[in-house]
Short mmCIF file of C-alpha atoms in Angstrom, two decimals:
data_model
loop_
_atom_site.label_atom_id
_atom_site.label_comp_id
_atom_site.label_asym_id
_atom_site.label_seq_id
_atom_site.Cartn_x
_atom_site.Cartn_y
_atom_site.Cartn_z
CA UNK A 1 118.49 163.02 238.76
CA UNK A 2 119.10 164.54 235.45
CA UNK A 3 122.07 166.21 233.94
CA UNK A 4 119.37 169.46 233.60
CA UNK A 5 118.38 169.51 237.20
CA UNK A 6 122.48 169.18 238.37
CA UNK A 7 122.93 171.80 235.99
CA UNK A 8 120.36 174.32 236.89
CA UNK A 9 121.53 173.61 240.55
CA UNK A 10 124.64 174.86 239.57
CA UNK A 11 123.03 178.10 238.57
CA UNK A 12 121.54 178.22 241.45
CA UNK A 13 124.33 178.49 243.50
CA UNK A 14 126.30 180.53 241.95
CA UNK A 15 123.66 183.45 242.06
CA UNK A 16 124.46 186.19 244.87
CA UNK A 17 121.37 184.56 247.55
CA UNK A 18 121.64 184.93 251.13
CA UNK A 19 122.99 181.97 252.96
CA UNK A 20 121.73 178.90 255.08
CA UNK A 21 120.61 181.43 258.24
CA UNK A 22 118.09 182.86 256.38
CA UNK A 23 116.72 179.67 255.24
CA UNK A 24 116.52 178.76 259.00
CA UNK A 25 114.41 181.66 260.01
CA UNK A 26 111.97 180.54 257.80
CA UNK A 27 111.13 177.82 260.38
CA UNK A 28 109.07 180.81 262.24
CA UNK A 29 106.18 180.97 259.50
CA UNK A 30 105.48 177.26 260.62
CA UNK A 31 103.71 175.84 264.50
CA UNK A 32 106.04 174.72 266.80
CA UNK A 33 105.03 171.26 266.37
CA UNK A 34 106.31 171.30 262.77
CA UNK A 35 109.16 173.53 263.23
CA UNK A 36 111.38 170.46 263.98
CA UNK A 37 110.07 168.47 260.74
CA UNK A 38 110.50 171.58 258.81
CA UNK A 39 114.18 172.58 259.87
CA UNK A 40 114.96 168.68 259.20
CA UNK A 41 113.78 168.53 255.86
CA UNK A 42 115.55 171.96 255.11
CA UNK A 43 118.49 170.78 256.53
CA UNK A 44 118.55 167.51 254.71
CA UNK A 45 117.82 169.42 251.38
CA UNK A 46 120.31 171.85 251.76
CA UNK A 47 123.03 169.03 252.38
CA UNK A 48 121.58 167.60 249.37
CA UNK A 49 121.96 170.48 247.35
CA UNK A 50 125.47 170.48 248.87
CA UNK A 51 126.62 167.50 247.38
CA UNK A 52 125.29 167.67 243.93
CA UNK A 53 127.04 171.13 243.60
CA UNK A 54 129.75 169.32 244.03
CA UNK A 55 129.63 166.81 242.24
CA UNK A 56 130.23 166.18 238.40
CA UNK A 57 126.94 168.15 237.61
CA UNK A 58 128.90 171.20 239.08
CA UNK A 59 129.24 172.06 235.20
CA UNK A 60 127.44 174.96 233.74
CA UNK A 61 125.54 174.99 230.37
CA UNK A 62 127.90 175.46 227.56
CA UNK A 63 126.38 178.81 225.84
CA UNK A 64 123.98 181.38 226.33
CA UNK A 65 120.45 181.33 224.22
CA UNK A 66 121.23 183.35 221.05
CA UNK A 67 117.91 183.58 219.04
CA UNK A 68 118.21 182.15 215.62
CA UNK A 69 117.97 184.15 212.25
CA UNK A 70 117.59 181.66 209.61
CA UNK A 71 113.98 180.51 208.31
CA UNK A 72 113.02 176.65 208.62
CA UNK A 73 112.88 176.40 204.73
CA UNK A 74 116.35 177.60 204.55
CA UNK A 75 117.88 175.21 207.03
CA UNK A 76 116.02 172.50 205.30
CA UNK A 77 118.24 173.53 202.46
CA UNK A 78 121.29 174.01 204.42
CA UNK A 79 120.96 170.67 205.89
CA UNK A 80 120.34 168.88 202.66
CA UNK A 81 123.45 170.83 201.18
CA UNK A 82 125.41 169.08 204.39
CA UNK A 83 124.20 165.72 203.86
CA UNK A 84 124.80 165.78 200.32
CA UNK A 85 128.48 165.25 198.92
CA UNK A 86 130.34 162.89 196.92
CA UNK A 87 128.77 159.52 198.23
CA UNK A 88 126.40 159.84 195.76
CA UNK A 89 128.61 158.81 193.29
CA UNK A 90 128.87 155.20 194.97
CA UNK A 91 125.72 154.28 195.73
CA UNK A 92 125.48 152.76 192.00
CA UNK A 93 128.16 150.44 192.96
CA UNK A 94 127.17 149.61 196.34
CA UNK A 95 123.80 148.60 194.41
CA UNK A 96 125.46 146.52 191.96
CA UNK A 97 127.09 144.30 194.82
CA UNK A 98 123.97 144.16 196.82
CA UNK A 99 120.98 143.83 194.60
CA UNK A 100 117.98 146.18 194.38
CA UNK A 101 115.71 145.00 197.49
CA UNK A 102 119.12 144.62 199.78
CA UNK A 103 120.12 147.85 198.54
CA UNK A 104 116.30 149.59 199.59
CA UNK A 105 116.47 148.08 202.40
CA UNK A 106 119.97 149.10 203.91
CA UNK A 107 118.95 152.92 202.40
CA UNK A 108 115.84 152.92 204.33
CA UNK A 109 117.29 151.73 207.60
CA UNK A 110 120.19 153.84 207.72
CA UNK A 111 118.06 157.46 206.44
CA UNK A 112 115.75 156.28 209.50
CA UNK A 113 119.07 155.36 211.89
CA UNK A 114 120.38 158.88 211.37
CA UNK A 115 116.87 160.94 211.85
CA UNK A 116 116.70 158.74 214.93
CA UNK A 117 120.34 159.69 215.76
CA UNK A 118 120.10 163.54 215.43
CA UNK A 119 117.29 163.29 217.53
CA UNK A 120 119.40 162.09 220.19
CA UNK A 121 121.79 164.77 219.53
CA UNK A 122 119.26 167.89 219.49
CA UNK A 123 118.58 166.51 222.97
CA UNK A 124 121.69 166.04 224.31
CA UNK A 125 122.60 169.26 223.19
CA UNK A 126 118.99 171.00 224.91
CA UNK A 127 120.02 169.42 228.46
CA UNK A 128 123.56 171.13 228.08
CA UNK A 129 122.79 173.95 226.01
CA UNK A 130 125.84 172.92 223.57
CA UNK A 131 125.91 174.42 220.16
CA UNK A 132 129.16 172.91 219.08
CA UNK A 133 129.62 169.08 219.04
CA UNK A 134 133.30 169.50 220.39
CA UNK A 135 132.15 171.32 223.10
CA UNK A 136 129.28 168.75 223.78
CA UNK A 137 131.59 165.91 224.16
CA UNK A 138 133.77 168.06 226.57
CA UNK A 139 131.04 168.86 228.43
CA UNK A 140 129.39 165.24 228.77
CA UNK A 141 133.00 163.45 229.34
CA UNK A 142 135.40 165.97 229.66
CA UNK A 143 138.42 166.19 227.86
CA UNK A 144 138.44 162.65 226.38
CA UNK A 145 135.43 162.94 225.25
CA UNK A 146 136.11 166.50 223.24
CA UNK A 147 139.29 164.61 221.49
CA UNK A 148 137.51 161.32 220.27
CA UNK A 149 134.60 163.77 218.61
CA UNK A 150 137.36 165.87 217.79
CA UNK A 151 138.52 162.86 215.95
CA UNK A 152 135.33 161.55 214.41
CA UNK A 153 134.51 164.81 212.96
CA UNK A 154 137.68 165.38 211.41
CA UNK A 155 138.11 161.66 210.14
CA UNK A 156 134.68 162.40 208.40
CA UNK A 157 135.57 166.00 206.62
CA UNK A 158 138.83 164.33 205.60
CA UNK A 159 137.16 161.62 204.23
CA UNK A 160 134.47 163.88 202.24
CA UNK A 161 137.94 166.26 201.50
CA UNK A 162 139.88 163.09 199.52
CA UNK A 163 136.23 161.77 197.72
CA UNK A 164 136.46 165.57 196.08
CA UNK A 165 139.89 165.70 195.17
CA UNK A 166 139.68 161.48 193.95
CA UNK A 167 137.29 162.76 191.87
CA UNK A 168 139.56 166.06 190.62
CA UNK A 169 142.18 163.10 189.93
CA UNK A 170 139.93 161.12 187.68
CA UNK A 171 137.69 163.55 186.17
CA UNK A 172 139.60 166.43 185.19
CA UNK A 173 141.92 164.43 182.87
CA UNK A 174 139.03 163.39 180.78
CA UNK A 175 137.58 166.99 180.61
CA UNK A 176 140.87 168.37 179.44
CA UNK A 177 141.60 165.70 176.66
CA UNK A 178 138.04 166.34 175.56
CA UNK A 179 138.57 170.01 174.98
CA UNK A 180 141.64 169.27 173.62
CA UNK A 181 139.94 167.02 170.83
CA UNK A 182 142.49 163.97 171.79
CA UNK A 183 141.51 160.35 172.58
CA UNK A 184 141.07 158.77 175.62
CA UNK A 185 144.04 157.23 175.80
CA UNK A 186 145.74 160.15 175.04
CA UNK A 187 149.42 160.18 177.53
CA UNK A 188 151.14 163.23 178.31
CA UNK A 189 152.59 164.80 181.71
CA UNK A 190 149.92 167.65 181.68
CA UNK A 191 146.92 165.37 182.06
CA UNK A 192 148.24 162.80 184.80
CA UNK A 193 145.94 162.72 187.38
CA UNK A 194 148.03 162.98 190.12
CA UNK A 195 149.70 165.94 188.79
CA UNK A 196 146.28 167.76 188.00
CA UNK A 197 145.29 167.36 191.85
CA UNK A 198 148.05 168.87 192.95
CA UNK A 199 148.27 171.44 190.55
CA UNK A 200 144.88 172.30 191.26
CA UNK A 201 145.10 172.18 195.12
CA UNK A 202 148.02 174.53 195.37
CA UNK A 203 146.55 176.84 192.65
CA UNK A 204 143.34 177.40 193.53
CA UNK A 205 142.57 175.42 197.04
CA UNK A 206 145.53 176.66 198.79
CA UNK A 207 144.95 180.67 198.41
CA UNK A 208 141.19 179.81 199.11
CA UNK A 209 141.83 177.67 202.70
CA UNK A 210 144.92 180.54 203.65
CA UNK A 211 141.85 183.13 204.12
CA UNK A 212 141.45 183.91 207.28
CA UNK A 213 137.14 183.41 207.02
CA UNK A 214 136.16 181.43 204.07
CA UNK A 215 131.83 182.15 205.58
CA UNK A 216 131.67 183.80 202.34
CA UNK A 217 132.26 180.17 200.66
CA UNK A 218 129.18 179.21 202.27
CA UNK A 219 127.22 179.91 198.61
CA UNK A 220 129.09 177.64 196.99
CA UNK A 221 127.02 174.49 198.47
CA UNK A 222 123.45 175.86 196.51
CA UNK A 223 125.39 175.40 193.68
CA UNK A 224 126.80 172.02 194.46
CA UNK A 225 123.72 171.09 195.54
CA UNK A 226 122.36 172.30 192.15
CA UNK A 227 125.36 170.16 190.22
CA UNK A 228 123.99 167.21 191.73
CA UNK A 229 120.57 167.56 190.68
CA UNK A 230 121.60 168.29 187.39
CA UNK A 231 123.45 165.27 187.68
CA UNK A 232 120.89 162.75 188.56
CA UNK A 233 118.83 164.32 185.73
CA UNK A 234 121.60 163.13 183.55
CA UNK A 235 122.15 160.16 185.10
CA UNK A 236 118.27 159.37 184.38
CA UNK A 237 118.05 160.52 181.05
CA UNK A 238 121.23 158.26 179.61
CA UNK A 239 119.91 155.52 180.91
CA UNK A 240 117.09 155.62 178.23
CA UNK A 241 119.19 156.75 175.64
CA UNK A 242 120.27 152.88 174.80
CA UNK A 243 118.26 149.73 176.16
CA UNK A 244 122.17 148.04 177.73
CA UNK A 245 124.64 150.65 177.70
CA UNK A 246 127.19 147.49 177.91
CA UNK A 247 126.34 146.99 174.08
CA UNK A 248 129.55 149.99 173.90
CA UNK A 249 131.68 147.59 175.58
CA UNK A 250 135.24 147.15 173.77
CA UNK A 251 136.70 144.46 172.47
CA UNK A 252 138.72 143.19 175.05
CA UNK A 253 135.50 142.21 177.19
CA UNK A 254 133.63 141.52 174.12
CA UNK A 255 133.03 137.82 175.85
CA UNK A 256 131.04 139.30 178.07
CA UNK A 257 128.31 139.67 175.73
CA UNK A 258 127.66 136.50 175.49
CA UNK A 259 126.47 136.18 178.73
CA UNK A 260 122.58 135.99 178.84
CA UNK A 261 121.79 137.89 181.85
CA UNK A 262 124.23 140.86 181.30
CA UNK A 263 121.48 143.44 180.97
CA UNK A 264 119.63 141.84 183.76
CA UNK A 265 118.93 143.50 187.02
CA UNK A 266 119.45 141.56 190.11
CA UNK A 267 117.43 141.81 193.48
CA UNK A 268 119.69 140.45 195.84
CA UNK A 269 123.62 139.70 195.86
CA UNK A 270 126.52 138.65 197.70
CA UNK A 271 129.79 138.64 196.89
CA UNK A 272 133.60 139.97 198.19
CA UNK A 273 132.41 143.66 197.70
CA UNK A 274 128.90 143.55 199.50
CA UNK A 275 131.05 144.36 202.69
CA UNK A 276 131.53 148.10 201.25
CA UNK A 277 127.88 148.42 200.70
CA UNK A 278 126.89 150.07 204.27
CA UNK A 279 129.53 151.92 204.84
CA UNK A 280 129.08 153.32 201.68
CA UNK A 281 125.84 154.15 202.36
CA UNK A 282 126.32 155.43 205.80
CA UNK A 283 129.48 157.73 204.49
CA UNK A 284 126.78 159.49 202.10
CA UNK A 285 124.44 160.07 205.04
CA UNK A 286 126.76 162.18 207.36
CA UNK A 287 125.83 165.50 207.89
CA UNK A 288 126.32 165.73 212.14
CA UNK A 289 129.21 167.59 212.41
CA UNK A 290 126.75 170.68 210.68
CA UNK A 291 123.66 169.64 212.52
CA UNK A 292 124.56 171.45 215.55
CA UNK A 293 125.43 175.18 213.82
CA UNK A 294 122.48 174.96 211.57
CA UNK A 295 120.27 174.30 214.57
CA UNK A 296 121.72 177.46 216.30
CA UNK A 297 120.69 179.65 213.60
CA UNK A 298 117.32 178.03 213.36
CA UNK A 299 114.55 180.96 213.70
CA UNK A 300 112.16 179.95 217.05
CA UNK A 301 114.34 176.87 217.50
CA UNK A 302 113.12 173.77 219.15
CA UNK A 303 113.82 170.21 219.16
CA UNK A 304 110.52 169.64 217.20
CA UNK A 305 111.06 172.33 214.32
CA UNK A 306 114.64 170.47 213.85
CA UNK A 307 113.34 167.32 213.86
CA UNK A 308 111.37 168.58 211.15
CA UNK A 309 114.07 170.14 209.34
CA UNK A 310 115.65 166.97 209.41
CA UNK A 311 112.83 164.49 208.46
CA UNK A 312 112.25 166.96 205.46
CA UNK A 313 115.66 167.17 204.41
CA UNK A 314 116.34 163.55 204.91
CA UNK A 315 113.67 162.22 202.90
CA UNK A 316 114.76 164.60 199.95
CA UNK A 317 118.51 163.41 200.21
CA UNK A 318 116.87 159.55 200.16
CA UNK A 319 115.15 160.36 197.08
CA UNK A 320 117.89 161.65 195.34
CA UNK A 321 119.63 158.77 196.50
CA UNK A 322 117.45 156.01 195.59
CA UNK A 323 117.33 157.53 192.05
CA UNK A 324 120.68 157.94 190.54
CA UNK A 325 121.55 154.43 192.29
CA UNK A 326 119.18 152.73 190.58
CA UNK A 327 119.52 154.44 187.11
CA UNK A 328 123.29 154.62 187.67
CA UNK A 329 122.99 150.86 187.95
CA UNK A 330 120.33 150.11 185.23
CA UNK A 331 122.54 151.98 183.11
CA UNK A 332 125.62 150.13 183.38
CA UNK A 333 124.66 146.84 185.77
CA UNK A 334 127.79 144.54 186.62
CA UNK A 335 130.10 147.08 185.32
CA UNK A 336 129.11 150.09 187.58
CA UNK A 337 132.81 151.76 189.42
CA UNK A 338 132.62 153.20 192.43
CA UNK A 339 132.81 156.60 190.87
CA UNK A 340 129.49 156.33 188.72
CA UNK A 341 130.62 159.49 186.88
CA UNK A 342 133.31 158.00 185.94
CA UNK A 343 131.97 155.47 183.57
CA UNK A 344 130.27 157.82 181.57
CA UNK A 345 132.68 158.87 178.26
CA UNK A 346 132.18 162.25 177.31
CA UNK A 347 134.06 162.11 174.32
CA UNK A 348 131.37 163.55 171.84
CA UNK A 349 129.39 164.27 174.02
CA UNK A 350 128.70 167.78 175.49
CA UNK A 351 126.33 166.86 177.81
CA UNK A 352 128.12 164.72 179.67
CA UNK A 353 131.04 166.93 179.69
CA UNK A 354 128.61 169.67 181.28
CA UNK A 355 128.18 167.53 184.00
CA UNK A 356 131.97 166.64 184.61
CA UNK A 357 132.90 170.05 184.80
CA UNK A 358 130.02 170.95 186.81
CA UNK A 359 130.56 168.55 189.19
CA UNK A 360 134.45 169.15 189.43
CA UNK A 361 134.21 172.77 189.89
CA UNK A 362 131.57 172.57 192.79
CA UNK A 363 133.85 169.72 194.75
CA UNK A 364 136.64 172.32 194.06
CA UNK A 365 134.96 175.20 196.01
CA UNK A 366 133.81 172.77 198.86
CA UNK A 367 137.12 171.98 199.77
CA UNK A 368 137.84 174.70 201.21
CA UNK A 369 135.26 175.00 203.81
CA UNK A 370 135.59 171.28 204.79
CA UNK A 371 139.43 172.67 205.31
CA UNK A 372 138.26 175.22 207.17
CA UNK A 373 136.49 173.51 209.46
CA UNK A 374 139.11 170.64 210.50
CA UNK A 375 141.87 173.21 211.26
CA UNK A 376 139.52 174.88 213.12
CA UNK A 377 139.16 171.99 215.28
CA UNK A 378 142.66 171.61 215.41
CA UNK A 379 143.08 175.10 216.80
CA UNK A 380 140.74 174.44 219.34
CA UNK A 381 141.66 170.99 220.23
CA UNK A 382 145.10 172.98 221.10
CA UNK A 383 143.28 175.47 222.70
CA UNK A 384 145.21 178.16 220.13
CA UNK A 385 142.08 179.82 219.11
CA UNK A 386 143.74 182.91 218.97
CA UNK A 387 144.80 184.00 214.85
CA UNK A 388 148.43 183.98 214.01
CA UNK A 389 149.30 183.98 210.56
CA UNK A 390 153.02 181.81 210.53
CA UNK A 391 150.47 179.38 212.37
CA UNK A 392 147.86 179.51 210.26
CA UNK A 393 150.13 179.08 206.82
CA UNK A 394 152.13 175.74 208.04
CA UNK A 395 149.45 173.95 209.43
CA UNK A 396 147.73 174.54 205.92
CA UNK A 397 150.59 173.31 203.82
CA UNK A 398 150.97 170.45 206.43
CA UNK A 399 147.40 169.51 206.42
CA UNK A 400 147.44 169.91 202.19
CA UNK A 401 150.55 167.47 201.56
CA UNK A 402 149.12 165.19 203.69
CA UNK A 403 145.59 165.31 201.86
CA UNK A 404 147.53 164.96 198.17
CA UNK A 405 149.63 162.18 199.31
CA UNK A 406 146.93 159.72 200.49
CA UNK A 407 144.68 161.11 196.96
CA UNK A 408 147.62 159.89 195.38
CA UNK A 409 147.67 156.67 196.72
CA UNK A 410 144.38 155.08 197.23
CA UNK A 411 143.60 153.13 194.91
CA UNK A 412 139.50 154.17 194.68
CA UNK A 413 137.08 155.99 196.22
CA UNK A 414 135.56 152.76 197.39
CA UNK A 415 138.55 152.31 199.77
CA UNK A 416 137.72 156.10 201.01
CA UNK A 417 133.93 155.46 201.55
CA UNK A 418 135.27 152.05 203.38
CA UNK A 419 137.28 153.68 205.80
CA UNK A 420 135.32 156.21 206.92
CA UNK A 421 131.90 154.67 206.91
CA UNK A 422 133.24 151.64 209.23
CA UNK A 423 134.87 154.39 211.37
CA UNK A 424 133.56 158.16 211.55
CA UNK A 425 130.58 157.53 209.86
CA UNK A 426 130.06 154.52 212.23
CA UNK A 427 131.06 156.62 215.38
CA UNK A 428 128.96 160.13 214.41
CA UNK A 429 125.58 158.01 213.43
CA UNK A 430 125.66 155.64 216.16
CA UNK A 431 127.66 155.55 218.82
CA UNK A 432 128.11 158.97 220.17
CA UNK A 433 124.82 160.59 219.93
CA UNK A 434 123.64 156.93 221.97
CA UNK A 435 126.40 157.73 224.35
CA UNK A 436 126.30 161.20 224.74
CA UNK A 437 122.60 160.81 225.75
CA UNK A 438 122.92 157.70 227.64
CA UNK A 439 125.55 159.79 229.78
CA UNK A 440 122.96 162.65 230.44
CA UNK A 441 120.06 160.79 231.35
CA UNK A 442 121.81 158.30 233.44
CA UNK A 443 120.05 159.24 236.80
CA UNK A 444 116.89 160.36 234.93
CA UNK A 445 114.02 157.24 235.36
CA UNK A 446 111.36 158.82 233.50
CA UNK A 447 113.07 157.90 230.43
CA UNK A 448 113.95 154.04 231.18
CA UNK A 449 112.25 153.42 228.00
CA UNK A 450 114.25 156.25 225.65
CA UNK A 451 117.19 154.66 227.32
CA UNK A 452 116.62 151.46 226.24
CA UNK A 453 116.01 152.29 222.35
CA UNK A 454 119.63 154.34 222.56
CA UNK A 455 121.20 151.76 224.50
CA UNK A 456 119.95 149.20 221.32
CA UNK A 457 120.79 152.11 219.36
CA UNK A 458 124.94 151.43 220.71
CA UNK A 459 124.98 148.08 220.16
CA UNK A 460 123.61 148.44 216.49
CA UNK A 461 127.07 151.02 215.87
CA UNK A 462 129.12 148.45 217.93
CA UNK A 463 128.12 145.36 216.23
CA UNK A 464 128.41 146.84 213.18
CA UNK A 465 132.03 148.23 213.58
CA UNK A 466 132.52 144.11 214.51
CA UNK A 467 131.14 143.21 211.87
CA UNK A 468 132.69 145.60 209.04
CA UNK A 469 136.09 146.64 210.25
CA UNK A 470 137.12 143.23 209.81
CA UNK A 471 135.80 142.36 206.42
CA UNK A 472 136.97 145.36 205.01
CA UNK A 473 140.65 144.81 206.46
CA UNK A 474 140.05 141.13 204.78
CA UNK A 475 139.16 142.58 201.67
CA UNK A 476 142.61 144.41 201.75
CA UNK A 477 144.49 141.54 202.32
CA UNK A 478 143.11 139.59 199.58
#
């Protein structure tokens, strides 16, 4: 039986009907010769309906149908905003350590893997009418299940939260030097990296997350999402500026020139740093945590119209994608960081120093609403949903130290986008939307075949959190 039918059972009983002597007299409407058949079968079936009440599909739907407001164009550009964030900046280098076809093809398996995955989540969340994913893992495996997504989501905002601020660290130094008309290896205390993130976090971030509703900040992501565009404009037109950007290499890897195939793309690659090259690419495909509330405000919602919301956004994100890795690495091959921004010099060069500061200020604002959301979650986790403002302020500062210390300490983004795409990305793509429905539909046999796909759909996430976890703890070590 499904979850559904247990569920609308539920409702059933709980409605103000008149008991099991009633149901009896219905037996007179029926010959005497089938009275005894008939009061059998009612009997069995109300023993039935007995014991499913009280059993584990004695929950109740999570929320009550609240028509949406929002248009399906807009939530195509909501969800786009949600899927894209700093991994976009890696992709060059995940490229570079891949080759070109491996590269397509891990891009085009994982934008399919996630459609395929929020469809499994808009279903889960139809059979238990849950609008918040917390809520959704609560109500499919109770309280375990609310702390691992509760976990997952937060691991991934985090994640997204120290990309932005990794790139405050390297980015803003270079900015500031430019205006100032110094060199690039210009040293003094007031453009130190580390020091600029933290000025910047308690200067502007910190007033910003101590709001008590930061929906307002919600704007901010059209103009990210315009930043990035603008972006892989750039990151197109440099590349035919100069045939082999590398000819601006200094001196010191000035043997590097003499290599033959330097300027040469490459179609397929292995080496040490292939391992980061999925995660990567999954971490810049998360956008689950925000599928869920944009689906609630969806106007005449319905699994279909969100499937379509997501195909459409999806395939947008995968063009935008595809592009500025390939130009990103056609610009700079072998040589490509995992901040692709980051190799570009804007000394001289005003363009390019549009771009940093475009692209700084819009990680800046979203921040604060990644914040936002993962003390939320903390509040609710610890069921203190309820505002108090001593609360509120020293769980920020907390949660903000925290943040600036491990900015301060990785190494490079690459080690970010490692972590969480073998982890939360891993977990929020894969395995718990395959869970969550196999859970559901576990008494359901119509759907032995859907089943199967999400029970593959597991052991894809599981195998590949064998598989990567290990190499990238490897890659540590060595």
């Amino acid at each position: 039986m499904s979850f559904k039918t247990g569920l609308e059972l539920t409702e059933m009983q709980n409605m103000r009907v008149p008991e099991d002597d009633n149901i009896s007299n219905d037996s007179n409407d029926f010959t005497e010769g089938e009275n005894g058949q008939m009061n059998s079968k009612f009997i069995a079936d109300r023993e039935s309906r007995r014991s499913l009440t009280n059993s584990h599909l004695e929950k109740k739907k999570c929320d009550e149908y609240i028509a949406g407001t929002t248009s399906l164009g807009m939530s195509v550009f909501n969800l786009s905003n949600a899927i894209m964030g700093s991994g976009i900046l890696g992709l060059a280098y995940a490229l570079a350590n891949t080759g070109i076809l491996l590269f397509s093809l891990l891009l085009i398996s994982v934008t399919l893997l996630s459609i395929y995955s929020i469809n499994l989540l808009l279903i889960c969340s139809k059979e238990t009418g849950c609008m918040v994913y917390e809520k959704l893992g609560e109500q499919v495996f109770g309280t375990p299940g609310k702390v691992i997504v509760f976990g997952a989501t937060s691991l991934q905002n985090v994640g997204a939260m120290l990309s932005y601020l990794f790139i405050v660290k390297n980015e803003l130094p270079s900015a500031i030097k430019f205006l100032m008309g110094e060199e690039d290896n210009f040293l003094a205390w007031y453009v130190d990296g580390r020091l600029l993130v933290v000025a910047v976090t308690f200067c502007i971030i910190l007033p910003l997350c101590l709001l008590k509703n930061l929906g307002y900040l919600g704007y901010t992501s059209g103009f990210s999402l315009t930043c990035m565009v603008f972006f892989l404009i750039v990151v197109i037109y440099k590349k035919f500026e100069k045939h082999c950007r590398l000819q601006e290499t200094n001196a010191t890897a000035s043997f590097l020139l003499n290599s033959t195939d330097l300027c040469e793309a490459k179609y397929i690659t292995f080496n040490s740093k292939t391992v980061y090259a999925l995660p990567t690419i999954a971490f810049a495909f998360v956008c689950h945590p925000s599928v869920l509330p944009i689906y609630s405000e969806l106007k005449d919602r319905s699994p279909k119209r969100m499937q379509m919301v997501s195909k459409i956004s999806f395939f947008a994100m995968f063009v935008m994608y595809f592009l500025t890795a390939v130009f990103g690495y056609l610009t700079f091959y072998e040589t490509v960081e995992s901040n692709l921004l980051h190799k570009y010099k804007s000394k001289g060069d005003i363009l390019i120093l549009t771009v940093r500061v475009a692209v700084i200020t819009a990680v800046i604002l979203t921040v604060p609403v990644l914040f936002f959301t993962v003390r939320s979650s903390i509040f609710e986790l610890a069921r203190k949903t309820k505002f108090h403002l001593f609360r509120h302020i020293w769980v920020t500062l907390i949660l903000l130290v925290i943040i600036n210390l491990l900015v301060i300490f990785i190494p490079s983004m690459k080690d970010i986008f490692g972590v969480v795409g073998v982890t939360s990305a891993n977990m929020l793509i894969f395995i718990l939307p395959s869970s969550l429905y196999l859970k559901i539909t576990h008494q359901d046999g119509s759907r032995l075949m859907q089943r199967i796909w999400a029970s593959l759909f597991l052991a894809l996430g599981i195998l590949f959190s064998l598989i990567s976890i290990p190499l990238v703890i490897y890659d540590w070590v060595n």
